[in-house]
Coordinates of C-alpha atoms and ligand atoms in Angstrom, one line a residue:
M73 CA 0.0 -0.1 -0.1
D74 CA 1.3 3.3 -1.4
L75 CA 0.7 5.4 2.1
R76 CA 2.0 8.8 0.3
A77 CA -0.6 8.3 -2.2
I78 CA -3.3 7.8 0.2
A79 CA -2.0 10.6 2.2
E80 CA -2.2 12.8 -0.8
E81 CA -5.7 11.8 -1.7
V82 CA -6.7 12.7 2.1
W83 CA -5.0 16.1 1.6
R84 CA -6.9 17.0 -1.6
H85 CA -10.3 16.2 0.2
Q86 CA -9.3 18.4 3.4
V87 CA -8.0 21.3 1.3
D88 CA -10.9 21.3 -1.3
A89 CA -13.5 20.5 1.4
T90 CA -15.0 17.5 -0.5
E91 CA -16.5 14.2 0.9
M92 CA -14.8 10.9 0.3
Q93 CA -15.3 7.2 0.7
K94 CA -14.1 5.6 3.9
L95 CA -10.3 4.5 3.3
T96 CA -11.0 1.3 4.9
E97 CA -13.6 0.4 2.2
R98 CA -11.0 0.6 -0.4
Y99 CA -7.7 -0.5 1.7
P100 CA -9.1 -2.8 4.3
G101 CA -5.5 -3.7 5.2
L102 CA -4.7 -0.2 6.6
T103 CA -3.7 -0.4 10.1
V104 CA -3.7 2.3 13.0
A105 CA -0.1 2.6 12.6
D106 CA -0.4 3.5 8.8
A107 CA -3.3 6.0 9.4
Y108 CA -1.0 7.6 12.1
E109 CA 1.8 7.7 9.4
I110 CA -0.9 9.1 6.9
Q111 CA -1.5 11.9 9.5
R112 CA 2.2 12.4 10.0
L113 CA 2.9 12.6 6.3
N114 CA 0.1 15.6 5.8
T115 CA 1.7 17.3 8.6
D116 CA 5.1 17.3 6.9
R117 CA 3.1 18.8 3.7
A118 CA 1.5 21.6 5.9
L119 CA 4.7 22.4 7.2
S120 CA 6.6 22.6 4.1
Q121 CA 4.0 24.9 2.9
G122 CA 4.7 27.4 5.9
D123 CA 2.1 26.3 8.3
V124 CA 2.8 25.9 12.1
L125 CA 1.9 22.9 14.5
A126 CA 0.3 24.7 17.1
G127 CA -0.2 21.6 19.5
W128 CA -2.4 18.4 19.7
K129 CA -5.7 17.4 19.8
M130 CA -7.3 14.6 21.8
G131 CA -10.3 13.1 20.7
L132 CA -13.2 10.6 21.6
T133 CA -12.2 10.9 25.3
S134 CA -15.5 11.1 26.5
R135 CA -18.4 8.3 26.3
A136 CA -20.7 10.6 24.8
K137 CA -18.4 11.4 21.9
Q138 CA -17.6 7.6 21.5
V139 CA -21.2 6.8 21.4
S140 CA -22.0 9.6 18.8
V141 CA -19.4 8.4 16.2
G142 CA -19.3 4.7 17.1
V143 CA -15.4 4.6 18.1
E144 CA -14.5 3.6 21.4
E145 CA -11.0 4.5 21.7
P146 CA -9.3 7.8 22.1
I147 CA -7.4 9.0 19.2
Y148 CA -4.9 12.1 18.8
G149 CA -4.4 14.4 15.9
R150 CA -2.6 17.6 15.1
L151 CA -3.6 21.1 15.4
F152 CA -2.5 23.9 12.9
R153 CA -1.9 27.7 13.3
S154 CA -3.6 28.5 10.2
Q155 CA -7.0 27.1 11.3
E156 CA -7.0 29.1 14.8
L157 CA -9.7 31.2 15.1
T158 CA -9.1 34.8 16.5
D159 CA -12.8 35.7 17.1
G160 CA -15.8 34.2 17.2
E161 CA -16.5 34.6 13.4
L162 CA -16.8 31.1 11.7
S163 CA -17.0 31.1 7.9
L164 CA -18.5 27.9 6.2
A165 CA -16.1 28.3 3.5
G166 CA -13.8 25.5 3.3
L167 CA -15.9 23.3 5.6
I168 CA -18.2 20.5 4.5
H169 CA -20.5 19.8 7.5
P170 CA -19.0 21.2 10.6
R171 CA -19.8 20.6 14.2
V172 CA -18.6 22.3 17.4
E173 CA -17.4 20.9 20.8
P174 CA -16.7 22.3 23.9
E175 CA -13.5 21.5 25.4
L176 CA -10.7 22.3 28.0
A177 CA -7.5 23.3 26.4
F178 CA -4.0 22.9 28.4
V179 CA -1.1 25.3 27.1
F180 CA 2.5 24.1 27.9
K181 CA 5.6 26.0 29.3
H182 CA 7.9 23.0 29.4
R183 CA 8.3 19.8 27.3
L184 CA 6.1 16.9 28.3
A185 CA 7.4 13.6 26.9
G186 CA 7.7 9.9 27.7
P187 CA 6.0 6.7 28.2
Q188 CA 5.6 7.2 31.7
V189 CA 4.2 10.5 32.2
T190 CA 2.0 11.3 35.1
A191 CA -0.7 13.8 36.0
R192 CA 1.8 15.4 38.4
D193 CA 4.3 16.1 35.3
V194 CA 1.5 17.6 33.3
W195 CA 0.7 20.1 36.1
L196 CA 4.5 21.1 36.3
A197 CA 4.5 21.4 32.6
T198 CA 1.2 23.5 32.1
E199 CA 1.4 27.1 31.8
C200 CA -2.6 27.7 31.9
V201 CA -5.9 26.1 31.1
M202 CA -8.5 27.7 28.8
P203 CA -12.1 27.2 27.8
A204 CA -12.0 26.2 24.2
V205 CA -13.9 25.2 21.2
E206 CA -13.1 22.8 18.5
I207 CA -14.8 22.6 14.9
I208 CA -14.6 19.2 13.6
D209 CA -15.2 18.3 9.9
S210 CA -15.0 14.8 8.9
R211 CA -14.0 14.7 5.3
Y212 CA -15.9 11.2 5.0
R213 CA -19.1 11.1 3.6
D214 CA -22.2 11.4 6.3
F215 CA -19.7 11.9 8.9
S216 CA -19.4 8.1 9.1
F217 CA -16.0 6.4 9.8
T218 CA -13.9 3.5 11.7
L219 CA -11.1 4.2 14.0
V220 CA -8.5 3.7 11.3
D221 CA -10.3 6.1 9.0
V222 CA -10.6 9.0 11.3
I223 CA -7.0 9.2 12.5
A224 CA -6.0 9.3 8.7
D225 CA -8.3 12.4 8.6
N226 CA -6.3 14.0 11.2
A227 CA -9.1 13.1 13.8
S228 CA -11.4 15.4 12.3
F229 CA -9.8 18.4 13.0
A230 CA -11.0 21.4 11.4
R231 CA -10.6 24.9 13.6
F232 CA -9.9 25.6 17.1
W233 CA -10.6 28.5 19.3
L234 CA -9.5 29.8 22.6
A235 CA -11.0 31.8 25.1
D236 CA -9.5 35.3 25.9
Q237 CA -9.0 34.3 29.4
A238 CA -6.5 31.8 30.6
Y239 CA -6.5 30.1 34.1
S240 CA -3.9 29.1 36.4
P241 CA -4.0 25.1 36.3
Y242 CA -4.7 25.2 40.2
H243 CA -7.6 27.6 39.5
C244 CA -10.4 25.1 40.1
A245 CA -11.3 21.5 39.9
W246 CA -11.4 20.9 36.1
D247 CA -13.3 17.6 36.4
E248 CA -16.0 19.7 38.2
V249 CA -16.4 22.5 35.6
G250 CA -19.9 22.6 34.2
V251 CA -20.5 23.6 30.4
A252 CA -23.7 24.4 28.4
V253 CA -24.0 24.8 24.6
R254 CA -26.8 27.0 23.4
Q255 CA -27.4 27.2 19.8
N256 CA -29.8 30.2 18.7
G257 CA -30.9 30.5 22.5
E258 CA -31.8 26.9 23.2
V259 CA -29.4 24.6 25.5
K260 CA -28.5 21.7 23.2
Q261 CA -25.8 19.9 25.3
T262 CA -24.7 20.2 29.2
G263 CA -21.8 18.1 30.6
A264 CA -18.8 18.7 32.8
G265 CA -15.0 18.2 32.8
A266 CA -15.2 14.9 34.6
A267 CA -16.7 13.6 31.2
V268 CA -13.3 13.6 29.9
L269 CA -11.7 10.3 31.2
G270 CA -12.6 11.2 34.5
H271 CA -10.5 14.3 34.7
P272 CA -9.3 16.2 31.6
V273 CA -5.7 15.8 32.8
R274 CA -5.7 12.1 32.2
A275 CA -6.2 13.3 28.4
V276 CA -3.1 14.8 28.4
V277 CA -1.3 11.8 30.0
Q278 CA -2.8 9.6 27.7
L279 CA -1.5 11.9 24.9
A280 CA 2.0 12.2 26.1
R281 CA 2.1 8.5 26.4
M282 CA 0.8 7.9 22.8
L283 CA 3.1 10.4 21.6
A284 CA 6.1 8.8 23.4
Q285 CA 5.6 5.7 21.3
V286 CA 6.2 7.7 18.0
G287 CA 9.1 9.7 19.3
Q288 CA 7.0 13.1 19.6
A289 CA 6.2 15.1 22.5
V290 CA 4.4 18.1 23.7
E291 CA 6.6 21.1 23.2
P292 CA 6.7 24.3 25.1
G293 CA 4.1 26.9 23.8
M294 CA 2.0 24.0 22.5
V295 CA -1.9 23.8 23.2
V296 CA -3.6 20.5 23.8
L297 CA -7.4 20.0 23.3
T298 CA -8.5 17.5 25.9
G299 CA -11.5 16.2 23.8
G300 CA -15.1 17.1 23.4
I301 CA -17.0 17.2 27.0
T302 CA -20.4 16.7 25.1
E303 CA -21.7 15.3 21.8
A304 CA -20.7 17.8 19.1
I305 CA -23.7 20.1 17.7
H306 CA -24.2 20.7 13.8
L307 CA -23.7 24.0 12.6
H308 CA -25.8 26.0 9.9
R309 CA -25.4 29.3 8.3
G310 CA -26.8 31.9 10.7
D311 CA -26.4 30.1 13.8
E312 CA -25.3 31.8 16.9
V313 CA -23.7 29.3 19.3
V314 CA -22.6 30.1 22.8
V315 CA -20.6 27.8 24.6
D316 CA -20.8 28.8 28.3
F317 CA -18.2 27.3 30.9
D318 CA -19.5 27.9 34.6
G319 CA -17.9 30.5 36.2
L320 CA -15.0 31.1 33.5
G321 CA -16.6 32.8 30.9
E322 CA -18.3 32.0 27.5
L323 CA -17.4 31.6 23.6
R324 CA -19.8 33.0 21.3
L325 CA -19.6 31.9 17.5
N326 CA -21.5 33.3 14.6
I327 CA -21.6 31.1 11.8
R328 CA -21.7 32.8 8.4
D329 CA -21.1 32.0 4.5
Ligands
LIG265 C1 -13.5 12.4 15.7 C2 -12.9 13.7 16.6 C3 -13.3 13.4 18.0 C4 -13.0 14.8 20.2 O1 -13.0 16.0 20.8 O2 -13.7 13.9 20.7 C5 -12.9 14.9 18.6 C6 -15.0 13.1 15.4 O3 -15.7 13.3 16.2 O4 -15.1 13.3 14.3 O5 -12.4 16.0 18.3
LIG266 MG1 -12.6 17.6 19.6

């Protein structure tokens, strides 16, 4: 199997925002390791075109997310600087069938690496924690995929946006933080940080350990998204979506053409 050719094909669908058939239907032998290699090849391509690796995302770390897409294992993907929103204006240009998820983001001041990283190491390396949203947009038809497919598609990553306010990692119990997602004034999802593996710090531990297996690390300055706390919400033109983190502020998204 020519992983380079497959990566190129995935890249085209990501750039053109066009749907594709599941890779696993055409390449049944594709493994999880192959899928991460496809993701890595496309990262090299993005970096060679001048993009910057802003950090990592963990995905499928909450039961709500696992059930909604039918994949039961946490995965990781890459965050690119070119896809970071600096305000709440989200253009649908370049997106296929986007959804938004409430997440907690960790921002790092020290390198975090190794197969035996613990939560203690994460706290020592963390500069701040921030309320965040991720916009996901699977390139697969009908947002339908297997574990291998979604990894090859950079874990459905499309955009991310961090709140203006950053908090000390010791500001509060992050597992107890409540979140509500309102769409056009109606509450669509509610949850708490504990939905993410019991505590979002565990998503970072798991990420560091997964990265250690492939010789990668969380570098100083990087952002880590710990995974959707609730199911993701479908976005449509004209929507106003408010993601409200209890006592920590809200992120307000306006969806336009
Ligand atoms: C996969 C990406 C999941 C999360 O936060 O759980 C994810 C998907 O749902 O398409 O980003
Ligand atoms: Mg996510």
